Amino acid sequence: MANTTVADPDSGLSGAELAHRYGLRVAGERPSLSEYARKLWAYRHFMTAYSRAKVASSFSNTQLGQLWQVLTPLTNAAVYYLIFGVIMSQGRNVPNFIAYLCTGVFIFMFTQSAVLNGTSSITSNLGLIRALQFPRAALPITATLIQLQQLLMAMVVLAGIVLVTGEPITLKWLMIVPALLLQSVFNVGLTMIMARLGSKITDLKQVMPFVLRTWMYASGVLYSVTLFRDHLPGWAATALECNPVLIYIELARYSLLESAHPEHITSSPTQLWLLGVGWAVLFGIGGFIYFWRGEEEYGRG
């Protein structure tokens, strides 16, 4: 009986050719940018639910619970007012300094907290990353959503402070909504950048508090922003006035405080809005692309 040998159809094919024939893909392979965006959108309910759970659990072991979402920025504002408003008498240069200061503190803390949590959003969730397959960008976005929820509660308190200190309710209060939306987009992009950097440089989390403290002093949170022009060269003052967090703080002050403009804001409202949109687009898109390019790296090593 003659021997018959069946030819192996896969013989001679390279690994790449075999993978192509059978539709195999590298585990954890980075998808295209558009496909990545679609997958991330599909996880929007997960990000929302996860952020709510994080907010609910973050103060579960404290007696005052979620009230600390409001007490933390209020306590910071009180300390800064004592130092800069009373001891250093900065309030003499700014009408309604209490509302001016509180607005700056609340808005800056939104970005500060998002950046701090975003920097460790990959390294602190390695178990989740290695156990489940999902777009890793969901983690820094969730970090921003957590801070946004806390900010919204704090904004209710800020509105009360603004009213108690004598500011009227005007239609311009409505402008705080697009201002916070722009800041949120900026924060998401910046948080994604910091999340990728933090996954590579594990000590970055220890350095960020010092960087953010310097950023706060350069953002006109604690004193009139007109001091930049009074004490710095023109080019340096212009650079500081384009500081993105300062822009969003100024937009919030322009929206809520009649006493804060026109002589106590860095630029015209039109310029502020253009800069706010520009920073949001630049960091929102740039941060997303930068984070996406490192998708294959997260959770490995």
mmCIF file of C-alpha atoms in Angstrom:
data_model
loop_
_atom_site.group_PDB
_atom_site.id
_atom_site.type_symbol
_atom_site.label_atom_id
_atom_site.label_comp_id
_atom_site.label_asym_id
_atom_site.label_seq_id
_atom_site.Cartn_x
_atom_site.Cartn_y
_atom_site.Cartn_z
ATOM 1 C CA MET A 1 0.000 0.000 0.000
ATOM 2 C CA ALA A 2 1.540 3.314 -1.057
ATOM 3 C CA ASN A 3 2.251 5.961 1.543
ATOM 4 C CA THR A 4 0.447 9.245 0.992
ATOM 5 C CA THR A 5 1.707 12.393 2.687
ATOM 6 C CA VAL A 6 -0.696 15.279 3.214
ATOM 7 C CA ALA A 7 1.071 18.583 2.707
ATOM 8 C CA ASP A 8 0.849 20.951 5.670
ATOM 9 C CA PRO A 9 -0.782 24.143 4.335
ATOM 10 C CA ASP A 10 1.008 26.156 7.020
ATOM 11 C CA SER A 11 4.494 24.857 6.334
ATOM 12 C CA GLY A 12 6.968 27.497 5.354
ATOM 13 C CA LEU A 13 4.846 30.381 6.638
ATOM 14 C CA SER A 14 6.356 32.912 9.012
ATOM 15 C CA GLY A 15 4.770 33.756 12.352
ATOM 16 C CA ALA A 16 3.380 36.992 10.971
ATOM 17 C CA GLU A 17 1.877 35.190 7.986
ATOM 18 C CA LEU A 18 0.297 32.564 10.231
ATOM 19 C CA ALA A 19 -1.179 35.259 12.460
ATOM 20 C CA HIS A 20 -2.611 37.028 9.416
ATOM 21 C CA ARG A 21 -4.104 33.787 8.024
ATOM 22 C CA TYR A 22 -5.916 32.940 11.253
ATOM 23 C CA GLY A 23 -6.788 36.465 12.330
ATOM 24 C CA LEU A 24 -4.542 36.435 15.378
ATOM 25 C CA ARG A 25 -3.355 39.629 17.045
ATOM 26 C CA VAL A 26 -0.691 40.432 19.611
ATOM 27 C CA ALA A 27 -2.097 40.439 23.146
ATOM 28 C CA GLY A 28 -2.425 44.025 24.361
ATOM 29 C CA GLU A 29 -1.706 45.445 20.920
ATOM 30 C CA ARG A 30 -2.411 49.149 20.622
ATOM 31 C CA PRO A 31 -5.533 49.713 18.495
ATOM 32 C CA SER A 32 -5.898 52.546 16.038
ATOM 33 C CA LEU A 33 -6.690 55.941 17.504
ATOM 34 C CA SER A 34 -10.276 55.922 16.231
ATOM 35 C CA GLU A 35 -10.876 52.369 17.473
ATOM 36 C CA TYR A 36 -9.365 53.308 20.840
ATOM 37 C CA ALA A 37 -11.714 56.286 21.115
ATOM 38 C CA ARG A 38 -14.714 54.055 20.306
ATOM 39 C CA LYS A 39 -13.694 51.526 22.956
ATOM 40 C CA LEU A 40 -13.207 54.274 25.494
ATOM 41 C CA TRP A 41 -16.679 55.669 24.759
ATOM 42 C CA ALA A 42 -18.126 52.185 25.285
ATOM 43 C CA TYR A 43 -16.675 52.256 28.818
ATOM 44 C CA ARG A 44 -18.292 55.601 29.739
ATOM 45 C CA HIS A 45 -20.771 53.930 32.109
ATOM 46 C CA PHE A 46 -17.940 52.074 33.833
ATOM 47 C CA MET A 47 -15.997 55.323 34.334
ATOM 48 C CA THR A 48 -19.052 57.102 35.733
ATOM 49 C CA ALA A 49 -19.956 54.287 38.123
ATOM 50 C CA TYR A 50 -16.338 53.778 39.188
ATOM 51 C CA SER A 51 -15.854 57.481 39.933
ATOM 52 C CA ARG A 52 -19.045 57.591 42.009
ATOM 53 C CA ALA A 53 -17.951 54.542 43.979
ATOM 54 C CA LYS A 54 -14.551 56.117 44.595
ATOM 55 C CA VAL A 55 -16.136 59.336 45.851
ATOM 56 C CA ALA A 56 -18.488 57.418 48.141
ATOM 57 C CA SER A 57 -15.691 55.303 49.594
ATOM 58 C CA SER A 58 -13.006 57.993 49.866
ATOM 59 C CA PHE A 59 -14.429 59.434 53.101
ATOM 60 C CA SER A 60 -16.202 56.334 54.380
ATOM 61 C CA ASN A 61 -13.815 55.974 57.333
ATOM 62 C CA THR A 62 -14.238 59.554 58.565
ATOM 63 C CA GLN A 63 -16.928 60.822 60.910
ATOM 64 C CA LEU A 64 -17.901 63.760 58.698
ATOM 65 C CA GLY A 65 -17.879 61.657 55.526
ATOM 66 C CA GLN A 66 -18.253 63.472 52.222
ATOM 67 C CA LEU A 67 -18.563 66.791 54.027
ATOM 68 C CA TRP A 68 -14.762 66.872 53.747
ATOM 69 C CA GLN A 69 -15.212 67.566 50.036
ATOM 70 C CA VAL A 70 -16.294 71.034 51.104
ATOM 71 C CA LEU A 71 -14.301 71.407 54.330
ATOM 72 C CA THR A 72 -10.936 70.787 52.650
ATOM 73 C CA PRO A 73 -11.030 73.737 50.199
ATOM 74 C CA LEU A 74 -12.713 75.911 52.836
ATOM 75 C CA THR A 75 -9.973 75.155 55.353
ATOM 76 C CA ASN A 76 -7.294 75.916 52.775
ATOM 77 C CA ALA A 77 -9.025 79.174 51.879
ATOM 78 C CA ALA A 78 -9.231 80.145 55.556
ATOM 79 C CA VAL A 79 -5.502 79.523 56.070
ATOM 80 C CA TYR A 80 -4.571 81.477 52.931
ATOM 81 C CA TYR A 81 -6.878 84.325 53.927
ATOM 82 C CA LEU A 82 -5.228 84.535 57.346
ATOM 83 C CA ILE A 83 -1.759 84.705 55.799
ATOM 84 C CA PHE A 84 -2.362 86.749 52.648
ATOM 85 C CA GLY A 85 -5.513 88.653 53.549
ATOM 86 C CA VAL A 86 -4.841 89.539 57.181
ATOM 87 C CA ILE A 87 -1.103 89.262 57.842
ATOM 88 C CA MET A 88 0.139 90.401 54.417
ATOM 89 C CA SER A 89 -2.883 92.667 53.775
ATOM 90 C CA GLN A 90 -3.313 91.625 50.145
ATOM 91 C CA GLY A 91 -7.046 92.161 50.570
ATOM 92 C CA ARG A 92 -6.550 95.924 50.484
ATOM 93 C CA ASN A 93 -5.723 95.678 46.783
ATOM 94 C CA VAL A 94 -8.686 93.519 45.769
ATOM 95 C CA PRO A 95 -12.381 94.288 46.373
ATOM 96 C CA ASN A 96 -14.184 91.381 48.040
ATOM 97 C CA PHE A 97 -10.942 89.541 48.626
ATOM 98 C CA ILE A 98 -12.668 86.648 50.417
ATOM 99 C CA ALA A 99 -14.725 85.674 47.361
ATOM 100 C CA TYR A 100 -11.758 86.410 45.087
ATOM 101 C CA LEU A 101 -9.523 84.097 47.134
ATOM 102 C CA CYS A 102 -12.076 81.299 47.558
ATOM 103 C CA THR A 103 -12.791 81.223 43.826
ATOM 104 C CA GLY A 104 -9.088 80.860 43.091
ATOM 105 C CA VAL A 105 -8.588 78.154 45.711
ATOM 106 C CA PHE A 106 -11.602 76.070 44.631
ATOM 107 C CA ILE A 107 -10.762 76.223 40.924
ATOM 108 C CA PHE A 108 -7.061 75.538 41.425
ATOM 109 C CA MET A 109 -7.724 72.555 43.701
ATOM 110 C CA PHE A 110 -9.787 70.964 40.929
ATOM 111 C CA THR A 111 -6.723 70.813 38.675
ATOM 112 C CA GLN A 112 -4.306 70.098 41.521
ATOM 113 C CA SER A 113 -6.225 67.085 42.839
ATOM 114 C CA ALA A 114 -6.870 65.690 39.342
ATOM 115 C CA VAL A 115 -3.158 65.892 38.484
ATOM 116 C CA LEU A 116 -2.030 64.308 41.776
ATOM 117 C CA ASN A 117 -4.457 61.402 41.459
ATOM 118 C CA GLY A 118 -3.856 61.058 37.728
ATOM 119 C CA THR A 119 -0.096 60.757 38.188
ATOM 120 C CA SER A 120 -0.569 57.512 40.126
ATOM 121 C CA SER A 121 -3.682 56.288 38.268
ATOM 122 C CA ILE A 122 -1.691 53.607 36.419
ATOM 123 C CA THR A 123 0.731 52.531 39.141
ATOM 124 C CA SER A 124 -1.992 52.302 41.792
ATOM 125 C CA ASN A 125 -4.253 50.141 39.595
ATOM 126 C CA LEU A 126 -1.780 47.547 38.281
ATOM 127 C CA GLY A 127 -3.909 44.677 39.588
ATOM 128 C CA LEU A 128 -6.927 45.901 37.666
ATOM 129 C CA ILE A 129 -4.851 46.566 34.539
ATOM 130 C CA ARG A 130 -3.288 43.094 34.541
ATOM 131 C CA ALA A 131 -6.567 41.317 35.274
ATOM 132 C CA LEU A 132 -8.866 43.029 32.771
ATOM 133 C CA GLN A 133 -8.603 44.247 29.195
ATOM 134 C CA PHE A 134 -9.990 47.753 28.801
ATOM 135 C CA PRO A 135 -8.765 51.132 27.476
ATOM 136 C CA ARG A 136 -6.286 52.309 30.089
ATOM 137 C CA ALA A 137 -7.292 55.925 29.462
ATOM 138 C CA ALA A 138 -10.393 55.161 31.505
ATOM 139 C CA LEU A 139 -8.259 55.416 34.667
ATOM 140 C CA PRO A 140 -6.948 59.011 34.323
ATOM 141 C CA ILE A 141 -10.354 60.104 33.023
ATOM 142 C CA THR A 142 -11.953 58.582 36.114
ATOM 143 C CA ALA A 143 -9.465 60.492 38.280
ATOM 144 C CA THR A 144 -10.725 63.734 36.747
ATOM 145 C CA LEU A 145 -14.379 62.714 37.079
ATOM 146 C CA ILE A 146 -13.862 62.076 40.788
ATOM 147 C CA GLN A 147 -12.504 65.574 41.295
ATOM 148 C CA LEU A 148 -15.240 67.085 39.115
ATOM 149 C CA GLN A 149 -17.919 65.554 41.332
ATOM 150 C CA GLN A 150 -16.220 66.960 44.406
ATOM 151 C CA LEU A 151 -15.875 70.356 42.732
ATOM 152 C CA LEU A 152 -19.588 70.533 41.925
ATOM 153 C CA MET A 153 -20.435 70.165 45.608
ATOM 154 C CA ALA A 154 -17.809 72.755 46.496
ATOM 155 C CA MET A 155 -19.248 75.168 43.905
ATOM 156 C CA VAL A 156 -22.521 75.234 45.830
ATOM 157 C CA VAL A 157 -20.584 76.429 48.864
ATOM 158 C CA LEU A 158 -18.645 78.916 46.732
ATOM 159 C CA ALA A 159 -21.909 80.366 45.421
ATOM 160 C CA GLY A 160 -23.017 80.894 49.014
ATOM 161 C CA ILE A 161 -19.729 82.628 49.885
ATOM 162 C CA VAL A 162 -20.033 84.895 46.857
ATOM 163 C CA LEU A 163 -23.577 85.887 47.812
ATOM 164 C CA VAL A 164 -22.809 86.400 51.503
ATOM 165 C CA THR A 165 -19.890 88.685 50.644
ATOM 166 C CA GLY A 166 -22.174 91.005 48.678
ATOM 167 C CA GLU A 167 -21.927 89.888 45.056
ATOM 168 C CA PRO A 168 -25.191 89.971 43.082
ATOM 169 C CA ILE A 169 -26.616 87.115 41.038
ATOM 170 C CA THR A 170 -26.281 87.986 37.353
ATOM 171 C CA LEU A 171 -26.707 86.228 34.036
ATOM 172 C CA LYS A 172 -22.931 85.953 33.843
ATOM 173 C CA TRP A 173 -23.130 83.265 36.514
ATOM 174 C CA LEU A 174 -24.221 80.936 33.704
ATOM 175 C CA MET A 175 -20.787 81.355 32.133
ATOM 176 C CA ILE A 176 -19.262 79.305 34.938
ATOM 177 C CA VAL A 177 -20.652 76.169 33.244
ATOM 178 C CA PRO A 178 -18.631 76.411 29.996
ATOM 179 C CA ALA A 179 -15.630 77.620 32.009
ATOM 180 C CA LEU A 180 -15.685 74.460 34.142
ATOM 181 C CA LEU A 181 -16.258 72.291 31.068
ATOM 182 C CA LEU A 182 -13.180 73.759 29.405
ATOM 183 C CA GLN A 183 -11.151 73.244 32.569
ATOM 184 C CA SER A 184 -12.391 69.655 32.779
ATOM 185 C CA VAL A 185 -11.221 68.925 29.228
ATOM 186 C CA PHE A 186 -7.861 70.530 30.028
ATOM 187 C CA ASN A 187 -7.606 68.473 33.226
ATOM 188 C CA VAL A 188 -8.369 65.224 31.401
ATOM 189 C CA GLY A 189 -5.601 65.863 28.876
ATOM 190 C CA LEU A 190 -3.092 66.908 31.523
ATOM 191 C CA THR A 191 -4.026 63.951 33.708
ATOM 192 C CA MET A 192 -3.425 61.553 30.807
ATOM 193 C CA ILE A 193 0.019 63.061 30.238
ATOM 194 C CA MET A 194 0.879 62.750 33.916
ATOM 195 C CA ALA A 195 -0.510 59.201 34.086
ATOM 196 C CA ARG A 196 1.852 58.009 31.346
ATOM 197 C CA LEU A 197 4.802 59.869 32.860
ATOM 198 C CA GLY A 198 3.923 58.524 36.308
ATOM 199 C CA SER A 199 3.870 54.949 34.980
ATOM 200 C CA LYS A 200 7.471 55.409 33.788
ATOM 201 C CA ILE A 201 8.857 57.568 36.602
ATOM 202 C CA THR A 202 7.645 56.090 39.874
ATOM 203 C CA ASP A 203 9.132 58.912 41.962
ATOM 204 C CA LEU A 204 7.160 61.552 40.079
ATOM 205 C CA LYS A 205 4.326 61.358 42.602
ATOM 206 C CA GLN A 206 6.706 62.534 45.332
ATOM 207 C CA VAL A 207 7.832 65.530 43.290
ATOM 208 C CA MET A 208 4.422 66.718 42.084
ATOM 209 C CA PRO A 209 3.299 68.413 45.360
ATOM 210 C CA PHE A 210 6.251 70.817 45.087
ATOM 211 C CA VAL A 211 5.577 71.465 41.399
ATOM 212 C CA LEU A 212 1.894 72.113 42.056
ATOM 213 C CA ARG A 213 2.638 74.425 44.974
ATOM 214 C CA THR A 214 4.858 76.514 42.696
ATOM 215 C CA TRP A 215 2.155 76.465 40.050
ATOM 216 C CA MET A 216 -0.359 77.755 42.580
ATOM 217 C CA TYR A 217 1.825 80.745 43.446
ATOM 218 C CA ALA A 218 2.164 81.490 39.718
ATOM 219 C CA SER A 219 -1.600 81.314 39.136
ATOM 220 C CA GLY A 220 -2.840 84.380 41.026
ATOM 221 C CA VAL A 221 -4.756 82.268 43.525
ATOM 222 C CA LEU A 222 -3.690 84.179 46.622
ATOM 223 C CA TYR A 223 -3.266 87.756 45.408
ATOM 224 C CA SER A 224 -4.225 90.133 42.640
ATOM 225 C CA VAL A 225 -2.905 89.032 39.271
ATOM 226 C CA THR A 226 -2.076 92.660 38.507
ATOM 227 C CA LEU A 227 1.029 92.170 40.689
ATOM 228 C CA PHE A 228 2.606 90.311 37.777
ATOM 229 C CA ARG A 229 2.765 93.520 35.752
ATOM 230 C CA ASP A 230 3.940 95.514 38.755
ATOM 231 C CA HIS A 231 6.886 93.307 39.712
ATOM 232 C CA LEU A 232 7.971 91.324 36.636
ATOM 233 C CA PRO A 233 9.426 92.125 33.218
ATOM 234 C CA GLY A 234 6.844 92.386 30.464
ATOM 235 C CA TRP A 235 7.686 89.052 28.836
ATOM 236 C CA ALA A 236 7.560 87.192 32.162
ATOM 237 C CA ALA A 237 4.236 88.785 33.119
ATOM 238 C CA THR A 238 2.773 87.882 29.712
ATOM 239 C CA ALA A 239 3.944 84.275 30.075
ATOM 240 C CA LEU A 240 2.366 83.972 33.524
ATOM 241 C CA GLU A 241 -0.872 85.547 32.308
ATOM 242 C CA CYS A 242 -1.142 82.761 29.701
ATOM 243 C CA ASN A 243 -0.877 80.138 32.442
ATOM 244 C CA PRO A 244 -3.844 77.796 31.753
ATOM 245 C CA VAL A 245 -4.966 77.438 35.375
ATOM 246 C CA LEU A 246 -4.833 81.213 35.780
ATOM 247 C CA ILE A 247 -7.040 81.513 32.696
ATOM 248 C CA TYR A 248 -9.695 79.212 34.161
ATOM 249 C CA ILE A 249 -9.521 80.957 37.530
ATOM 250 C CA GLU A 250 -9.986 84.308 35.807
ATOM 251 C CA LEU A 251 -12.931 82.981 33.806
ATOM 252 C CA ALA A 252 -14.567 81.809 37.031
ATOM 253 C CA ARG A 253 -13.956 85.175 38.696
ATOM 254 C CA TYR A 254 -15.257 87.012 35.653
ATOM 255 C CA SER A 255 -18.412 84.874 35.765
ATOM 256 C CA LEU A 256 -19.128 85.157 39.496
ATOM 257 C CA LEU A 257 -17.593 88.409 40.761
ATOM 258 C CA GLU A 258 -18.684 91.834 39.606
ATOM 259 C CA SER A 259 -15.935 93.357 41.732
ATOM 260 C CA ALA A 260 -13.138 91.368 40.067
ATOM 261 C CA HIS A 261 -13.165 93.129 36.699
ATOM 262 C CA PRO A 262 -12.214 94.912 34.542
ATOM 263 C CA GLU A 263 -9.160 96.215 36.395
ATOM 264 C CA HIS A 264 -8.523 92.965 38.312
ATOM 265 C CA ILE A 265 -8.372 90.501 35.414
ATOM 266 C CA THR A 266 -5.354 89.866 33.233
ATOM 267 C CA SER A 267 -7.009 90.114 29.810
ATOM 268 C CA SER A 268 -10.276 91.023 28.159
ATOM 269 C CA PRO A 269 -13.067 88.432 28.494
ATOM 270 C CA THR A 270 -12.746 87.581 24.793
ATOM 271 C CA GLN A 271 -9.034 86.872 25.190
ATOM 272 C CA LEU A 272 -9.687 84.771 28.274
ATOM 273 C CA TRP A 273 -12.249 82.625 26.462
ATOM 274 C CA LEU A 274 -10.006 82.161 23.425
ATOM 275 C CA LEU A 275 -7.100 81.115 25.626
ATOM 276 C CA GLY A 276 -9.354 78.817 27.652
ATOM 277 C CA VAL A 277 -10.598 77.074 24.512
ATOM 278 C CA GLY A 278 -7.075 76.874 23.114
ATOM 279 C CA TRP A 279 -5.604 75.248 26.214
ATOM 280 C CA ALA A 280 -8.519 72.778 26.432
ATOM 281 C CA VAL A 281 -8.153 71.713 22.788
ATOM 282 C CA LEU A 282 -4.358 71.518 22.938
ATOM 283 C CA PHE A 283 -4.195 69.421 26.094
ATOM 284 C CA GLY A 284 -7.400 67.471 25.484
ATOM 285 C CA ILE A 285 -6.307 66.177 22.078
ATOM 286 C CA GLY A 286 -2.564 66.167 22.728
ATOM 287 C CA GLY A 287 -2.886 64.385 26.058
ATOM 288 C CA PHE A 288 -5.187 61.741 24.586
ATOM 289 C CA ILE A 289 -2.799 60.982 21.727
ATOM 290 C CA TYR A 290 0.226 60.944 24.037
ATOM 291 C CA PHE A 291 -1.458 58.492 26.415
ATOM 292 C CA TRP A 292 -2.733 56.302 23.548
ATOM 293 C CA ARG A 293 0.780 55.925 22.156
ATOM 294 C CA GLY A 294 1.844 54.258 25.401
ATOM 295 C CA GLU A 295 -1.133 51.898 25.654
ATOM 296 C CA GLU A 296 0.997 48.763 25.190
ATOM 297 C CA GLU A 297 3.338 49.760 28.040
ATOM 298 C CA TYR A 298 0.885 50.016 30.933
ATOM 299 C CA GLY A 299 0.963 47.177 33.463
ATOM 300 C CA ARG A 300 4.056 45.504 32.016
ATOM 301 C CA GLY A 301 7.456 45.049 33.607
#
